[in-house]
XYZ file of C-alpha atoms in Angstrom:
207
model
C 42.571 -10.161 27.141
C 40.979 -13.385 27.978
C 38.297 -14.449 25.612
C 35.137 -16.282 26.772
C 35.027 -20.031 26.668
C 31.204 -20.381 27.273
C 28.075 -18.250 26.523
C 27.667 -15.038 28.550
C 24.309 -14.565 30.231
C 21.734 -12.103 28.856
C 22.330 -8.742 30.666
C 19.155 -7.042 29.605
C 15.855 -8.601 28.489
C 14.199 -5.424 27.470
C 14.613 -3.752 24.027
C 16.340 -0.423 23.962
C 13.798 0.549 21.442
C 10.327 -0.694 20.666
C 7.759 0.141 18.144
C 4.171 -0.535 18.991
C 1.584 0.278 16.110
C -2.217 -0.691 15.622
C -5.674 0.751 14.829
C -6.726 3.897 16.708
C -8.647 2.890 20.053
C -7.318 -0.789 20.072
C -5.811 -0.045 23.535
C -2.076 0.879 22.950
C -1.987 3.870 25.169
C -3.979 2.007 27.845
C -1.692 -1.086 27.894
C 1.431 1.200 28.089
C -0.029 3.167 30.957
C 0.168 -0.023 32.970
C 3.705 -0.465 32.373
C 5.744 0.223 35.663
C 7.621 3.547 35.710
C 6.804 4.366 31.956
C 6.646 7.987 31.207
C 4.101 8.609 28.485
C 4.890 11.769 26.384
C 1.518 12.606 24.783
C 1.777 14.444 21.470
C -1.848 13.952 20.574
C -3.738 14.348 23.836
C -4.754 10.776 23.846
C -4.087 10.111 27.534
C -6.768 12.247 29.052
C -8.896 9.243 29.874
C -6.171 6.948 31.193
C -4.376 6.995 34.576
C -0.651 7.131 33.852
C 2.813 8.647 34.371
C 2.162 11.267 31.547
C 2.780 14.550 30.357
C 1.188 16.286 27.422
C 3.215 18.373 24.898
C 2.010 20.539 22.104
C 4.923 21.575 20.349
C 8.876 21.050 20.173
C 9.511 23.667 22.660
C 7.387 21.678 25.211
C 9.161 18.389 24.007
C 12.494 19.990 24.574
C 11.628 21.004 28.118
C 10.347 17.694 28.998
C 13.506 16.004 27.637
C 15.773 18.453 29.581
C 13.850 17.871 32.729
C 14.251 14.086 32.410
C 17.937 14.729 32.029
C 18.236 17.128 34.894
C 16.314 14.410 37.141
C 18.916 11.809 36.401
C 16.864 9.779 33.838
C 14.374 8.564 36.508
C 12.268 6.406 34.301
C 12.740 2.827 33.155
C 10.549 3.432 30.012
C 9.499 6.556 28.146
C 6.793 6.277 25.551
C 6.412 8.694 22.442
C 2.603 8.714 21.631
C 2.701 9.033 18.844
C 5.660 8.740 16.333
C 2.934 9.348 13.517
C 2.322 12.882 15.093
C 6.022 13.613 15.654
C 6.469 13.350 11.884
C 3.877 15.774 11.031
C 5.385 18.237 13.635
C 8.748 17.887 11.740
C 7.318 19.186 8.401
C 7.416 23.052 9.409
C 10.475 22.404 11.316
C 12.120 20.975 8.078
C 10.955 24.008 6.244
C 12.666 26.206 8.680
C 15.789 24.490 8.430
C 15.749 24.411 4.755
C 15.103 28.366 4.792
C 18.257 28.832 6.930
C 20.367 27.420 4.200
C 21.785 29.526 1.368
C 19.691 27.520 -1.355
C 16.622 27.919 0.741
C 16.952 31.593 1.702
C 14.864 32.597 -1.159
C 12.192 29.848 -0.816
C 8.771 31.219 -0.780
C 6.682 27.976 -0.413
C 4.559 27.306 2.695
C 6.375 23.686 2.925
C 9.556 22.108 2.047
C 7.683 19.329 0.653
C 6.892 21.581 -2.348
C 10.421 21.404 -3.721
C 10.863 19.798 -7.145
C 11.838 16.197 -7.380
C 10.888 15.369 -3.780
C 13.901 17.390 -2.461
C 12.034 18.467 0.425
C 11.924 14.869 1.900
C 15.626 15.082 2.658
C 14.932 17.941 5.222
C 11.915 15.993 6.489
C 14.227 13.169 7.190
C 16.794 15.372 8.668
C 14.536 16.980 10.970
C 12.834 13.648 12.184
C 15.987 11.879 12.672
C 17.425 14.737 14.796
C 14.554 14.330 17.198
C 14.404 10.613 17.114
C 18.086 10.502 18.197
C 17.293 12.965 20.996
C 14.259 10.920 22.210
C 15.998 7.560 22.137
C 18.467 8.770 24.833
C 15.512 9.371 27.400
C 15.384 6.045 29.150
C 16.756 2.407 28.801
C 13.771 1.383 26.831
C 11.969 4.072 24.584
C 8.698 2.991 23.089
C 7.594 4.663 19.808
C 3.609 4.309 19.327
C 2.525 4.639 15.761
C -0.767 4.577 13.876
C -1.866 1.983 11.392
C -1.997 2.559 7.667
C -3.697 -0.024 5.384
C -1.858 -0.646 2.184
C -2.443 -3.217 -0.709
C 0.062 -5.766 -1.918
C 0.110 -8.152 -4.720
C 0.081 -11.764 -3.597
C -0.151 -14.710 -5.959
C -1.981 -12.422 -8.391
C -4.339 -11.118 -5.811
C -4.498 -7.760 -4.110
C -4.608 -8.332 -0.351
C -4.693 -5.740 2.565
C -1.674 -5.367 4.495
C -1.055 -3.599 7.962
C 1.593 -1.076 7.864
C 3.152 1.686 10.022
C 1.557 5.189 9.146
C 4.918 6.795 8.580
C 6.145 8.327 5.222
C 8.392 6.397 3.031
C 11.968 6.413 4.213
C 10.995 7.819 7.495
C 9.411 4.425 8.214
C 12.731 2.754 7.454
C 14.687 5.142 9.675
C 12.279 4.456 12.592
C 12.404 0.531 12.113
C 16.140 0.126 11.357
C 17.310 0.506 14.836
C 14.322 -0.901 16.859
C 14.948 -4.104 18.596
C 11.148 -5.227 18.433
C 8.121 -4.002 16.448
C 4.785 -5.267 17.732
C 1.337 -5.055 15.950
C -1.476 -4.749 18.479
C -4.832 -5.830 17.611
C -8.105 -7.469 19.179
C -8.802 -11.104 19.664
C -11.246 -11.923 16.937
C -12.851 -14.323 19.346
C -12.966 -12.069 22.346
C -12.767 -8.250 21.453
C -11.977 -7.584 25.069
C -8.620 -9.104 24.813
C -5.899 -6.935 23.197
C -2.942 -8.959 21.584
C 0.440 -8.066 20.436
C 2.157 -10.000 17.693
C 5.896 -9.723 16.875
C 5.788 -12.048 13.809
C 6.428 -10.592 10.464
C 4.548 -11.606 7.344
C 3.628 -10.105 3.945
C 0.333 -8.865 5.298
C 2.114 -7.387 8.395
């Protein structure tokens, strides 16, 4: 084996996984609709007013069929967008409950949601269901974009409580989503010209 003696040029300038989040109606879907050869898989019915490569799904059966068709067609898209990851998490709760009920310890569970389990035990199953789908979706294109809603939270900074912009995902699910992402962008409107949408990839305490 001959080892390199000079830097090797970049082979891929696009991220494998991109997370884009921001307030509702800030323009995330509209911007992504303009991305060439980008299939938007719409989980929330938010693409009705945009022209795009798009398919609306209403449940995991639909989502499974779309994924299988992408594979069957030979992965034809440069980008696949999941709009939104926030909605994907909400779908995973009943799935996680079904998964738990299929186990010996969950066979007698009578609750409506696995999240009713004591000591937060149901969140393990929620993460399991979510991760299973996340791994499937990441394989659908060279770049997969996960859109998420914004959640305001408050942090203590220098003795003062300040507002911070965060992903609207639950606890460790947020960490699972972010840990393998190559880029995380926050979309917002230009304070000086609300017609201009901007994306920042700069991290801060408030972002």
